[in-house]
Amino acid sequence: MFQDITTLLLDPKAFRDTIDLFVERYKDQGITVVAGVEARGFIFGPPIALAIGAKFVPLRKPKKLPGEVISEEYSLEYGTDKIEMHVGAVQANDRALVVDDLIATGGTLCAAVKLIERVGAKVVECACVIELPELKGRDKLGDRPVFVLVEADA
């Protein structure tokens, strides 16, 4: 499911306000890692990480990261895919925020959370700009907290 965020990115004030809403929420939560899901998590994750003093870790599609990686497979409507991160990028004592632009079915976000939890880190919350609630993506995440700014129709 695709939601166009271009209008947000073309409006510097709206984009800054969006980042500021996330920063205000997470600045005092002891987050040490902001993990951004490819590709649009790379737009929102780095400015949040910089503002709260955390490192940014890209979570990428297969074979996009050099060096040693760990991966997590997840189901798509017709098949499977994987998400990867560098070995050692997230440590067992890290407190992570997982960022993406959208939560739809929850498959990618769930794989991202599992990848981070596999190395022993705590996922404090998942943060998305948009949620498509009728697709029930939160259900895949179980009791893990999710924060979204906007709910939209699928």
XYZ file of C-alpha atoms in Angstrom:
154
model
C 0.000 0.000 0.000
C 1.498 3.325 -1.072
C 0.790 6.676 0.547
C 2.373 9.754 -1.014
C 4.398 11.808 1.472
C 5.792 14.154 -1.182
C 3.526 17.038 -0.212
C 4.844 16.826 3.351
C 8.458 16.843 2.161
C 7.838 19.797 -0.159
C 6.644 21.928 2.754
C 9.669 22.713 4.975
C 7.535 23.921 7.887
C 5.277 20.861 7.826
C 8.284 18.537 7.520
C 10.059 20.263 10.429
C 6.869 20.178 12.516
C 6.554 16.446 11.826
C 10.121 15.784 12.960
C 9.594 18.025 15.997
C 6.533 16.011 17.071
C 8.623 12.836 17.111
C 11.577 14.542 18.811
C 9.352 15.948 21.559
C 7.970 12.463 22.218
C 11.332 10.662 22.311
C 13.881 13.201 23.585
C 13.720 12.035 27.213
C 13.203 8.294 26.724
C 16.850 7.238 26.742
C 16.783 6.048 23.151
C 20.266 5.136 21.915
C 19.373 3.862 18.433
C 16.949 5.087 15.802
C 16.506 2.322 13.226
C 15.052 3.484 9.921
C 13.278 1.057 7.608
C 14.223 1.378 3.924
C 13.460 3.556 2.151
C 11.283 6.247 3.648
C 12.342 5.500 7.211
C 15.643 6.979 6.012
C 13.892 10.331 5.534
C 12.493 10.609 9.061
C 14.972 8.574 11.106
C 18.221 10.561 10.750
C 16.851 13.972 11.804
C 15.133 12.366 14.799
C 18.348 10.544 15.748
C 20.425 13.719 15.498
C 17.961 15.725 17.571
C 17.796 13.187 20.413
C 21.498 12.282 20.378
C 21.078 8.711 19.160
C 22.854 6.799 16.421
C 21.000 6.012 13.201
C 20.955 2.449 11.894
C 19.607 1.743 8.396
C 17.514 -1.402 7.983
C 17.837 -2.344 4.335
C 16.581 -4.690 1.684
C 18.805 -7.724 0.957
C 22.293 -7.245 -0.488
C 22.311 -3.451 -0.056
C 24.629 -3.288 2.963
C 28.342 -4.063 2.651
C 30.015 -6.370 5.133
C 28.469 -8.804 7.564
C 24.719 -8.541 8.138
C 21.937 -10.295 9.980
C 18.526 -10.629 8.376
C 14.894 -11.291 9.166
C 12.481 -12.766 6.657
C 8.855 -11.673 6.488
C 5.775 -12.519 4.443
C 4.362 -10.439 1.636
C 0.995 -10.861 -0.039
C 2.685 -13.027 -2.701
C 5.925 -14.414 -1.293
C 8.566 -13.286 1.168
C 11.204 -10.604 1.581
C 14.024 -9.849 4.006
C 15.316 -6.892 5.934
C 18.969 -6.629 6.991
C 21.230 -4.647 9.307
C 24.954 -4.590 9.964
C 26.252 -6.985 12.590
C 27.191 -4.925 15.650
C 25.184 -1.847 14.665
C 22.765 -2.475 17.530
C 23.983 -3.777 20.892
C 22.213 -5.743 23.618
C 22.054 -2.704 25.918
C 20.578 -0.372 23.275
C 17.130 1.190 23.510
C 15.740 1.429 20.002
C 13.121 3.420 18.175
C 12.029 1.880 14.858
C 10.940 4.495 12.308
C 9.065 4.128 9.035
C 6.758 6.381 7.093
C 3.812 3.981 7.088
C 2.345 1.013 8.894
C -0.001 -0.962 6.654
C -0.020 -4.756 7.112
C 2.795 -4.560 9.671
C 5.035 -7.179 8.054
C 8.074 -4.989 7.468
C 7.822 -3.247 10.821
C 7.436 -6.565 12.633
C 10.542 -7.944 10.887
C 12.477 -4.803 11.857
C 11.468 -5.206 15.504
C 12.406 -8.905 15.526
C 15.798 -8.118 13.997
C 16.600 -5.592 16.722
C 15.241 -7.764 19.519
C 17.284 -10.720 18.257
C 20.502 -8.956 19.284
C 19.065 -8.302 22.745
C 18.147 -4.634 22.376
C 14.862 -3.232 23.657
C 12.483 -1.708 21.133
C 10.942 1.202 23.019
C 8.406 2.016 20.320
C 7.687 1.995 16.600
C 7.005 5.421 15.096
C 5.240 6.024 11.796
C 3.887 9.102 10.121
C 0.843 7.307 8.669
C -1.186 4.256 9.657
C -3.725 2.406 7.535
C -5.710 0.975 10.481
C -8.083 -1.183 8.437
C -5.097 -3.335 7.381
C -4.494 -4.208 11.059
C -0.711 -3.865 11.012
C -0.626 -3.324 14.774
C -1.910 -6.872 15.262
C 1.366 -8.310 13.921
C 3.318 -6.273 16.472
C 1.490 -7.773 19.447
C 1.895 -5.645 22.564
C 4.772 -3.574 21.173
C 3.863 0.130 21.280
C 3.231 2.015 18.043
C 2.941 5.790 17.702
C 1.472 7.341 14.552
C 0.686 10.902 13.603
C -2.064 10.300 11.027
C -4.585 7.550 10.343
C -5.594 7.221 6.691
C -7.866 5.071 4.560
C -6.295 2.242 2.581
